Amino acid sequence: MRLQGKNMIVTGGASGIGLATVERCLREGANLVLSDLAASDGAARAQALDGHGGRCLFMPCDVTSSGQVDALVAGTVKQLGSVDAVFSNAGVGGLRPAHEMSDADWLRVIDINLSGVFRVARAALQQMYAQGSGSLLNCSSILGGLGQSGAVAYSAAKAGVVNMTRTLAIEAAPRGVRVNSIGPGYIDTPLLNDLSPEMRQALIALHPIGRLGRSDEIANAVLFLASDEASYVTGSHLLVDGGYSAGKS
């Protein structure tokens, strides 16, 4: 039980990587707050997973709202007593060429994928500093270090997450708090279901490992960084991408 007794928040926890992380960390003994938009399937997901009475709670949160983010952290402390780990995973896509992107489209992606991560970090760090311990994990992307046509706002936000993580790690280290980021490659989720067989195969070919990733493989990385096994790891950006970035950096 690598997270036995630890209290953890996962934003964007109702599906995909977030949900896989909730499931994995529950199996390792953590108490989980599954957080997502109020209109998501989060409440039902948490209820289905909570087979141990109060070990998986749903708390709605829109990361574009500082008030809701602050309430999420405060609510976790009220219900569970502490915040030992946070996986800041909430995010959106938004592929569009730069010359076609409106201010509103740009600001939406930046607000959720970058400013939202900052809001969660700020609230989490305030609590972790008071405790004198904690592990904050930010979800970036392979596009946090690489460019891709049509992903100008997404790439800018995810690159910002990586460097924000490094800066926060420097600030947080003297206070007993570790801060790291994770860079998933292309993960085989329903978001890729609309790809043609040809496009899917072309995407697979970009990964030296010869396949797309699975959500549980990202969850395993989160588990490690959240656990005491990573006690000397802070300020790192862990790529979990099947070798996608290896020949492009």
mmCIF file of N, CA, C and O in Angstrom, residues 38-126:
data_model
loop_
_atom_site.group_PDB
_atom_site.id
_atom_site.type_symbol
_atom_site.label_atom_id
_atom_site.label_comp_id
_atom_site.label_asym_id
_atom_site.label_seq_id
_atom_site.Cartn_x
_atom_site.Cartn_y
_atom_site.Cartn_z
ATOM 1 N N ALA A 38 -19.360 20.043 -12.231
ATOM 2 C CA ALA A 38 -20.594 19.582 -11.609
ATOM 3 C C ALA A 38 -21.446 18.762 -12.570
ATOM 4 O O ALA A 38 -22.155 17.835 -12.153
ATOM 5 N N ALA A 39 -21.358 19.078 -13.863
ATOM 6 C CA ALA A 39 -22.168 18.385 -14.859
ATOM 7 C C ALA A 39 -21.531 17.090 -15.361
ATOM 8 O O ALA A 39 -22.087 16.420 -16.226
ATOM 9 N N SER A 40 -20.379 16.732 -14.823
ATOM 10 C CA SER A 40 -19.677 15.527 -15.269
ATOM 11 C C SER A 40 -20.285 14.285 -14.623
ATOM 12 O O SER A 40 -21.227 14.359 -13.833
ATOM 13 N N ASP A 41 -19.678 13.136 -14.927
ATOM 14 C CA ASP A 41 -20.088 11.878 -14.302
ATOM 15 C C ASP A 41 -19.348 11.633 -12.998
ATOM 16 O O ASP A 41 -19.371 10.516 -12.469
ATOM 17 N N GLY A 42 -18.720 12.662 -12.461
ATOM 18 C CA GLY A 42 -17.876 12.488 -11.291
ATOM 19 C C GLY A 42 -18.567 11.909 -10.083
ATOM 20 O O GLY A 42 -18.028 11.026 -9.406
ATOM 21 N N ALA A 43 -19.767 12.388 -9.779
ATOM 22 C CA ALA A 43 -20.475 11.898 -8.595
ATOM 23 C C ALA A 43 -20.765 10.409 -8.713
ATOM 24 O O ALA A 43 -20.562 9.638 -7.762
ATOM 25 N N ALA A 44 -21.232 9.991 -9.886
ATOM 26 C CA ALA A 44 -21.530 8.578 -10.102
ATOM 27 C C ALA A 44 -20.264 7.738 -10.065
ATOM 28 O O ALA A 44 -20.250 6.621 -9.523
ATOM 29 N N ARG A 45 -19.177 8.258 -10.646
ATOM 30 C CA ARG A 45 -17.912 7.528 -10.646
ATOM 31 C C ARG A 45 -17.414 7.323 -9.219
ATOM 32 O O ARG A 45 -16.978 6.230 -8.833
ATOM 33 N N ALA A 46 -17.450 8.383 -8.424
ATOM 34 C CA ALA A 46 -16.970 8.285 -7.049
ATOM 35 C C ALA A 46 -17.819 7.312 -6.240
ATOM 36 O O ALA A 46 -17.286 6.504 -5.463
ATOM 37 N N GLN A 47 -19.121 7.369 -6.430
ATOM 38 C CA GLN A 47 -20.006 6.460 -5.696
ATOM 39 C C GLN A 47 -19.723 5.005 -6.057
ATOM 40 O O GLN A 47 -19.688 4.120 -5.193
ATOM 41 N N ALA A 48 -19.489 4.755 -7.335
ATOM 42 C CA ALA A 48 -19.210 3.390 -7.782
ATOM 43 C C ALA A 48 -17.883 2.875 -7.236
ATOM 44 O O ALA A 48 -17.732 1.668 -6.976
ATOM 45 N N LEU A 49 -16.912 3.772 -7.054
ATOM 46 C CA LEU A 49 -15.590 3.366 -6.593
ATOM 47 C C LEU A 49 -15.474 3.291 -5.078
ATOM 48 O O LEU A 49 -14.549 2.654 -4.557
ATOM 49 N N ASP A 50 -16.386 3.938 -4.384
ATOM 50 C CA ASP A 50 -16.267 4.037 -2.931
ATOM 51 C C ASP A 50 -16.821 2.780 -2.264
ATOM 52 O O ASP A 50 -17.883 2.799 -1.658
ATOM 53 N N GLY A 51 -16.047 1.716 -2.358
ATOM 54 C CA GLY A 51 -16.479 0.470 -1.736
ATOM 55 C C GLY A 51 -16.035 0.337 -0.301
ATOM 56 O O GLY A 51 -16.269 -0.690 0.334
ATOM 57 N N HIS A 52 -15.368 1.358 0.229
ATOM 58 C CA HIS A 52 -14.832 1.253 1.582
ATOM 59 C C HIS A 52 -15.386 2.340 2.504
ATOM 60 O O HIS A 52 -14.855 2.566 3.578
ATOM 61 N N GLY A 53 -16.438 3.021 2.083
ATOM 62 C CA GLY A 53 -17.095 3.988 2.946
ATOM 63 C C GLY A 53 -16.292 5.241 3.200
ATOM 64 O O GLY A 53 -15.509 5.311 4.137
ATOM 65 N N GLY A 54 -16.473 6.246 2.344
ATOM 66 C CA GLY A 54 -15.826 7.529 2.550
ATOM 67 C C GLY A 54 -14.420 7.638 2.028
ATOM 68 O O GLY A 54 -13.751 8.650 2.259
ATOM 69 N N ARG A 55 -13.932 6.642 1.284
ATOM 70 C CA ARG A 55 -12.570 6.712 0.752
ATOM 71 C C ARG A 55 -12.498 7.342 -0.618
ATOM 72 O O ARG A 55 -11.419 7.669 -1.099
ATOM 73 N N CYS A 56 -13.641 7.523 -1.275
ATOM 74 C CA CYS A 56 -13.663 8.210 -2.566
ATOM 75 C C CYS A 56 -14.845 9.170 -2.576
ATOM 76 O O CYS A 56 -16.002 8.754 -2.609
ATOM 77 N N LEU A 57 -14.546 10.448 -2.533
ATOM 78 C CA LEU A 57 -15.556 11.491 -2.461
ATOM 79 C C LEU A 57 -15.551 12.304 -3.743
ATOM 80 O O LEU A 57 -14.494 12.499 -4.351
ATOM 81 N N PHE A 58 -16.712 12.798 -4.135
ATOM 82 C CA PHE A 58 -16.786 13.707 -5.270
ATOM 83 C C PHE A 58 -16.979 15.125 -4.784
ATOM 84 O O PHE A 58 -17.835 15.394 -3.936
ATOM 85 N N MET A 59 -16.159 16.035 -5.310
ATOM 86 C CA MET A 59 -16.334 17.457 -5.033
ATOM 87 C C MET A 59 -16.251 18.197 -6.360
ATOM 88 O O MET A 59 -15.210 18.156 -7.027
ATOM 89 N N PRO A 60 -17.337 18.856 -6.771
ATOM 90 C CA PRO A 60 -17.315 19.570 -8.046
ATOM 91 C C PRO A 60 -16.400 20.774 -7.994
ATOM 92 O O PRO A 60 -16.278 21.438 -6.959
ATOM 93 N N CYS A 61 -15.744 21.047 -9.120
ATOM 94 C CA CYS A 61 -14.871 22.216 -9.188
ATOM 95 C C CYS A 61 -14.610 22.578 -10.638
ATOM 96 O O CYS A 61 -14.272 21.717 -11.452
ATOM 97 N N ASP A 62 -14.757 23.845 -10.943
ATOM 98 C CA ASP A 62 -14.357 24.425 -12.219
ATOM 99 C C ASP A 62 -13.056 25.176 -11.966
ATOM 100 O O ASP A 62 -13.034 26.159 -11.214
ATOM 101 N N VAL A 63 -11.963 24.722 -12.558
ATOM 102 C CA VAL A 63 -10.650 25.300 -12.239
ATOM 103 C C VAL A 63 -10.468 26.714 -12.770
ATOM 104 O O VAL A 63 -9.451 27.360 -12.478
ATOM 105 N N THR A 64 -11.431 27.233 -13.534
ATOM 106 C CA THR A 64 -11.359 28.633 -13.944
ATOM 107 C C THR A 64 -11.861 29.566 -12.838
ATOM 108 O O THR A 64 -11.778 30.777 -12.977
ATOM 109 N N SER A 65 -12.355 29.007 -11.746
ATOM 110 C CA SER A 65 -12.872 29.792 -10.624
ATOM 111 C C SER A 65 -11.970 29.630 -9.411
ATOM 112 O O SER A 65 -11.878 28.539 -8.838
ATOM 113 N N SER A 66 -11.314 30.708 -8.995
ATOM 114 C CA SER A 66 -10.480 30.648 -7.795
ATOM 115 C C SER A 66 -11.288 30.257 -6.575
ATOM 116 O O SER A 66 -10.816 29.499 -5.718
ATOM 117 N N GLY A 67 -12.521 30.770 -6.492
ATOM 118 C CA GLY A 67 -13.374 30.446 -5.356
ATOM 119 C C GLY A 67 -13.678 28.962 -5.266
ATOM 120 O O GLY A 67 -13.644 28.367 -4.179
ATOM 121 N N GLN A 68 -13.967 28.337 -6.419
ATOM 122 C CA GLN A 68 -14.259 26.911 -6.409
ATOM 123 C C GLN A 68 -13.016 26.083 -6.094
ATOM 124 O O GLN A 68 -13.090 25.065 -5.396
ATOM 125 N N VAL A 69 -11.871 26.507 -6.597
ATOM 126 C CA VAL A 69 -10.631 25.790 -6.307
ATOM 127 C C VAL A 69 -10.293 25.879 -4.820
ATOM 128 O O VAL A 69 -9.945 24.875 -4.178
ATOM 129 N N ASP A 70 -10.401 27.067 -4.258
ATOM 130 C CA ASP A 70 -10.142 27.225 -2.827
ATOM 131 C C ASP A 70 -11.104 26.386 -1.997
ATOM 132 O O ASP A 70 -10.716 25.770 -0.988
ATOM 133 N N ALA A 71 -12.368 26.342 -2.430
ATOM 134 C CA ALA A 71 -13.366 25.549 -1.709
ATOM 135 C C ALA A 71 -13.070 24.058 -1.807
ATOM 136 O O ALA A 71 -13.338 23.288 -0.875
ATOM 137 N N LEU A 72 -12.507 23.624 -2.943
ATOM 138 C CA LEU A 72 -12.135 22.223 -3.114
ATOM 139 C C LEU A 72 -11.086 21.812 -2.089
ATOM 140 O O LEU A 72 -11.212 20.762 -1.430
ATOM 141 N N VAL A 73 -10.051 22.618 -1.953
ATOM 142 C CA VAL A 73 -8.995 22.288 -0.999
ATOM 143 C C VAL A 73 -9.522 22.364 0.436
ATOM 144 O O VAL A 73 -9.269 21.474 1.254
ATOM 145 N N ALA A 74 -10.277 23.413 0.729
ATOM 146 C CA ALA A 74 -10.830 23.552 2.083
ATOM 147 C C ALA A 74 -11.779 22.404 2.401
ATOM 148 O O ALA A 74 -11.791 21.881 3.525
ATOM 149 N N GLY A 75 -12.594 22.006 1.427
ATOM 150 C CA GLY A 75 -13.523 20.906 1.630
ATOM 151 C C GLY A 75 -12.811 19.586 1.858
ATOM 152 O O GLY A 75 -13.261 18.747 2.650
ATOM 153 N N THR A 76 -11.699 19.389 1.164
ATOM 154 C CA THR A 76 -10.908 18.170 1.365
ATOM 155 C C THR A 76 -10.345 18.117 2.779
ATOM 156 O O THR A 76 -10.397 17.071 3.446
ATOM 157 N N VAL A 77 -9.820 19.235 3.232
ATOM 158 C CA VAL A 77 -9.286 19.284 4.595
ATOM 159 C C VAL A 77 -10.398 19.033 5.605
ATOM 160 O O VAL A 77 -10.212 18.282 6.585
ATOM 161 N N LYS A 78 -11.558 19.599 5.362
ATOM 162 C CA LYS A 78 -12.671 19.412 6.297
ATOM 163 C C LYS A 78 -13.100 17.952 6.354
ATOM 164 O O LYS A 78 -13.392 17.412 7.434
ATOM 165 N N GLN A 79 -13.150 17.303 5.194
ATOM 166 C CA GLN A 79 -13.627 15.924 5.138
ATOM 167 C C GLN A 79 -12.560 14.907 5.538
ATOM 168 O O GLN A 79 -12.853 13.904 6.190
ATOM 169 N N LEU A 80 -11.311 15.158 5.123
ATOM 170 C CA LEU A 80 -10.274 14.144 5.298
ATOM 171 C C LEU A 80 -9.166 14.542 6.273
ATOM 172 O O LEU A 80 -8.428 13.688 6.744
ATOM 173 N N GLY A 81 -9.017 15.842 6.537
ATOM 174 C CA GLY A 81 -8.058 16.282 7.533
ATOM 175 C C GLY A 81 -6.772 16.862 6.994
ATOM 176 O O GLY A 81 -6.069 17.600 7.693
ATOM 177 N N SER A 82 -6.416 16.538 5.734
ATOM 178 C CA SER A 82 -5.176 17.056 5.156
ATOM 179 C C SER A 82 -5.238 16.894 3.639
ATOM 180 O O SER A 82 -6.145 16.248 3.107
ATOM 181 N N VAL A 83 -4.262 17.484 2.960
ATOM 182 C CA VAL A 83 -4.076 17.283 1.517
ATOM 183 C C VAL A 83 -2.628 16.852 1.327
ATOM 184 O O VAL A 83 -1.713 17.671 1.367
ATOM 185 N N ASP A 84 -2.429 15.566 1.127
ATOM 186 C CA ASP A 84 -1.075 15.027 1.025
ATOM 187 C C ASP A 84 -0.562 14.987 -0.405
ATOM 188 O O ASP A 84 0.656 15.011 -0.626
ATOM 189 N N ALA A 85 -1.468 14.894 -1.367
ATOM 190 C CA ALA A 85 -1.067 14.863 -2.777
ATOM 191 C C ALA A 85 -2.179 15.448 -3.624
ATOM 192 O O ALA A 85 -3.366 15.305 -3.309
ATOM 193 N N VAL A 86 -1.788 16.109 -4.705
ATOM 194 C CA VAL A 86 -2.740 16.665 -5.665
ATOM 195 C C VAL A 86 -2.243 16.347 -7.066
ATOM 196 O O VAL A 86 -1.075 16.595 -7.382
ATOM 197 N N PHE A 87 -3.126 15.794 -7.890
ATOM 198 C CA PHE A 87 -2.829 15.627 -9.311
ATOM 199 C C PHE A 87 -3.692 16.619 -10.066
ATOM 200 O O PHE A 87 -4.904 16.448 -10.192
ATOM 201 N N SER A 88 -3.068 17.696 -10.545
ATOM 202 C CA SER A 88 -3.774 18.763 -11.254
ATOM 203 C C SER A 88 -3.881 18.369 -12.721
ATOM 204 O O SER A 88 -3.003 18.652 -13.539
ATOM 205 N N ASN A 89 -4.999 17.744 -13.054
ATOM 206 C CA ASN A 89 -5.155 17.064 -14.334
ATOM 207 C C ASN A 89 -6.217 17.673 -15.235
ATOM 208 O O ASN A 89 -6.272 17.361 -16.423
ATOM 209 N N ALA A 90 -7.058 18.543 -14.705
ATOM 210 C CA ALA A 90 -8.143 19.113 -15.509
ATOM 211 C C ALA A 90 -7.581 19.885 -16.697
ATOM 212 O O ALA A 90 -6.638 20.667 -16.559
ATOM 213 N N GLY A 91 -8.150 19.648 -17.871
ATOM 214 C CA GLY A 91 -7.667 20.340 -19.060
ATOM 215 C C GLY A 91 -8.573 20.106 -20.247
ATOM 216 O O GLY A 91 -9.472 19.262 -20.211
ATOM 217 N N VAL A 92 -8.334 20.875 -21.304
ATOM 218 C CA VAL A 92 -9.103 20.754 -22.542
ATOM 219 C C VAL A 92 -8.138 20.753 -23.722
ATOM 220 O O VAL A 92 -6.970 21.134 -23.589
ATOM 221 N N GLY A 93 -8.630 20.319 -24.872
ATOM 222 C CA GLY A 93 -7.862 20.399 -26.106
ATOM 223 C C GLY A 93 -8.064 21.757 -26.757
ATOM 224 O O GLY A 93 -8.112 22.784 -26.091
ATOM 225 N N GLY A 94 -8.229 21.783 -28.050
ATOM 226 C CA GLY A 94 -8.458 23.050 -28.737
ATOM 227 C C GLY A 94 -7.549 23.237 -29.919
ATOM 228 O O GLY A 94 -6.796 24.208 -29.979
ATOM 229 N N LEU A 95 -7.578 22.289 -30.854
ATOM 230 C CA LEU A 95 -6.717 22.379 -32.040
ATOM 231 C C LEU A 95 -7.293 23.372 -33.043
ATOM 232 O O LEU A 95 -8.456 23.275 -33.442
ATOM 233 N N ARG A 96 -6.458 24.327 -33.421
ATOM 234 C CA ARG A 96 -6.857 25.326 -34.415
ATOM 235 C C ARG A 96 -5.618 26.096 -34.854
ATOM 236 O O ARG A 96 -4.798 26.476 -34.013
ATOM 237 N N PRO A 97 -5.461 26.344 -36.140
ATOM 238 C CA PRO A 97 -4.311 27.142 -36.587
ATOM 239 C C PRO A 97 -4.334 28.530 -35.954
ATOM 240 O O PRO A 97 -5.407 29.099 -35.713
ATOM 241 N N ALA A 98 -3.153 29.070 -35.705
ATOM 242 C CA ALA A 98 -3.056 30.349 -35.006
ATOM 243 C C ALA A 98 -3.822 31.454 -35.715
ATOM 244 O O ALA A 98 -4.478 32.281 -35.062
ATOM 245 N N HIS A 99 -3.770 31.479 -37.049
ATOM 246 C CA HIS A 99 -4.405 32.588 -37.763
ATOM 247 C C HIS A 99 -5.929 32.499 -37.740
ATOM 248 O O HIS A 99 -6.610 33.457 -38.102
ATOM 249 N N GLU A 100 -6.466 31.356 -37.302
ATOM 250 C CA GLU A 100 -7.907 31.199 -37.211
ATOM 251 C C GLU A 100 -8.412 31.253 -35.779
ATOM 252 O O GLU A 100 -9.619 31.161 -35.538
ATOM 253 N N MET A 101 -7.528 31.418 -34.819
ATOM 254 C CA MET A 101 -7.903 31.352 -33.411
ATOM 255 C C MET A 101 -8.344 32.720 -32.902
ATOM 256 O O MET A 101 -7.625 33.710 -33.023
ATOM 257 N N SER A 102 -9.530 32.756 -32.325
ATOM 258 C CA SER A 102 -10.039 34.002 -31.759
ATOM 259 C C SER A 102 -9.442 34.227 -30.371
ATOM 260 O O SER A 102 -8.892 33.301 -29.749
ATOM 261 N N ASP A 103 -9.588 35.452 -29.878
ATOM 262 C CA ASP A 103 -9.155 35.731 -28.509
ATOM 263 C C ASP A 103 -9.871 34.816 -27.521
ATOM 264 O O ASP A 103 -9.263 34.309 -26.575
ATOM 265 N N ALA A 104 -11.158 34.611 -27.739
ATOM 266 C CA ALA A 104 -11.945 33.794 -26.807
ATOM 267 C C ALA A 104 -11.444 32.353 -26.775
ATOM 268 O O ALA A 104 -11.335 31.742 -25.704
ATOM 269 N N ASP A 105 -11.118 31.793 -27.945
ATOM 270 C CA ASP A 105 -10.613 30.424 -27.999
ATOM 271 C C ASP A 105 -9.260 30.315 -27.305
ATOM 272 O O ASP A 105 -8.992 29.377 -26.548
ATOM 273 N N TRP A 106 -8.384 31.265 -27.581
ATOM 274 C CA TRP A 106 -7.060 31.290 -26.946
ATOM 275 C C TRP A 106 -7.190 31.375 -25.427
ATOM 276 O O TRP A 106 -6.578 30.588 -24.690
ATOM 277 N N LEU A 107 -7.977 32.320 -24.975
ATOM 278 C CA LEU A 107 -8.091 32.560 -23.536
ATOM 279 C C LEU A 107 -8.724 31.373 -22.809
ATOM 280 O O LEU A 107 -8.362 31.072 -21.668
ATOM 281 N N ARG A 108 -9.643 30.674 -23.470
ATOM 282 C CA ARG A 108 -10.278 29.518 -22.829
ATOM 283 C C ARG A 108 -9.252 28.422 -22.561
ATOM 284 O O ARG A 108 -9.189 27.866 -21.457
ATOM 285 N N VAL A 109 -8.424 28.109 -23.563
ATOM 286 C CA VAL A 109 -7.423 27.062 -23.390
ATOM 287 C C VAL A 109 -6.392 27.462 -22.335
ATOM 288 O O VAL A 109 -6.020 26.666 -21.471
ATOM 289 N N ILE A 110 -5.932 28.702 -22.390
ATOM 290 C CA ILE A 110 -4.946 29.172 -21.420
ATOM 291 C C ILE A 110 -5.544 29.207 -20.019
ATOM 292 O O ILE A 110 -4.891 28.830 -19.030
ATOM 293 N N ASP A 111 -6.790 29.633 -19.897
ATOM 294 C CA ASP A 111 -7.419 29.761 -18.585
ATOM 295 C C ASP A 111 -7.571 28.413 -17.898
ATOM 296 O O ASP A 111 -7.350 28.292 -16.685
ATOM 297 N N ILE A 112 -7.940 27.392 -18.661
ATOM 298 C CA ILE A 112 -8.120 26.067 -18.069
ATOM 299 C C ILE A 112 -6.785 25.351 -17.900
ATOM 300 O O ILE A 112 -6.461 24.853 -16.816
ATOM 301 N N ASN A 113 -5.993 25.307 -18.956
ATOM 302 C CA ASN A 113 -4.800 24.451 -18.969
ATOM 303 C C ASN A 113 -3.586 25.047 -18.275
ATOM 304 O O ASN A 113 -2.682 24.302 -17.889
ATOM 305 N N LEU A 114 -3.540 26.355 -18.135
ATOM 306 C CA LEU A 114 -2.400 26.988 -17.465
ATOM 307 C C LEU A 114 -2.826 27.724 -16.198
ATOM 308 O O LEU A 114 -2.370 27.400 -15.105
ATOM 309 N N SER A 115 -3.731 28.670 -16.336
ATOM 310 C CA SER A 115 -4.174 29.411 -15.151
ATOM 311 C C SER A 115 -4.902 28.494 -14.171
ATOM 312 O O SER A 115 -4.778 28.653 -12.951
ATOM 313 N N GLY A 116 -5.637 27.518 -14.695
ATOM 314 C CA GLY A 116 -6.316 26.565 -13.823
ATOM 315 C C GLY A 116 -5.331 25.758 -13.002
ATOM 316 O O GLY A 116 -5.541 25.502 -11.809
ATOM 317 N N VAL A 117 -4.236 25.336 -13.632
ATOM 318 C CA VAL A 117 -3.195 24.606 -12.910
ATOM 319 C C VAL A 117 -2.561 25.497 -11.842
ATOM 320 O O VAL A 117 -2.275 25.050 -10.728
ATOM 321 N N PHE A 118 -2.377 26.773 -12.164
ATOM 322 C CA PHE A 118 -1.841 27.700 -11.158
ATOM 323 C C PHE A 118 -2.800 27.848 -9.981
ATOM 324 O O PHE A 118 -2.367 27.837 -8.817
ATOM 325 N N ARG A 119 -4.095 27.991 -10.262
ATOM 326 C CA ARG A 119 -5.060 28.159 -9.164
ATOM 327 C C ARG A 119 -5.035 26.957 -8.223
ATOM 328 O O ARG A 119 -5.073 27.101 -6.998
ATOM 329 N N VAL A 120 -4.998 25.775 -8.806
ATOM 330 C CA VAL A 120 -4.938 24.564 -7.984
ATOM 331 C C VAL A 120 -3.631 24.528 -7.192
ATOM 332 O O VAL A 120 -3.618 24.205 -5.996
ATOM 333 N N ALA A 121 -2.517 24.875 -7.850
ATOM 334 C CA ALA A 121 -1.224 24.877 -7.169
ATOM 335 C C ALA A 121 -1.226 25.853 -6.001
ATOM 336 O O ALA A 121 -0.748 25.522 -4.901
ATOM 337 N N ARG A 122 -1.731 27.042 -6.223
ATOM 338 C CA ARG A 122 -1.726 28.057 -5.171
ATOM 339 C C ARG A 122 -2.495 27.580 -3.937
ATOM 340 O O ARG A 122 -1.994 27.662 -2.807
ATOM 341 N N ALA A 123 -3.698 27.060 -4.167
ATOM 342 C CA ALA A 123 -4.520 26.600 -3.046
ATOM 343 C C ALA A 123 -3.888 25.392 -2.358
ATOM 344 O O ALA A 123 -3.875 25.301 -1.126
ATOM 345 N N ALA A 124 -3.363 24.455 -3.162
ATOM 346 C CA ALA A 124 -2.751 23.257 -2.585
ATOM 347 C C ALA A 124 -1.505 23.602 -1.783
ATOM 348 O O ALA A 124 -1.293 23.084 -0.679
ATOM 349 N N LEU A 125 -0.670 24.490 -2.317
ATOM 350 C CA LEU A 125 0.571 24.832 -1.631
ATOM 351 C C LEU A 125 0.305 25.557 -0.319
ATOM 352 O O LEU A 125 1.021 25.344 0.673
ATOM 353 N N GLN A 126 -0.693 26.399 -0.287
ATOM 354 C CA GLN A 126 -1.027 27.072 0.968
ATOM 355 C C GLN A 126 -1.325 26.050 2.064
ATOM 356 O O GLN A 126 -0.853 26.185 3.207
#
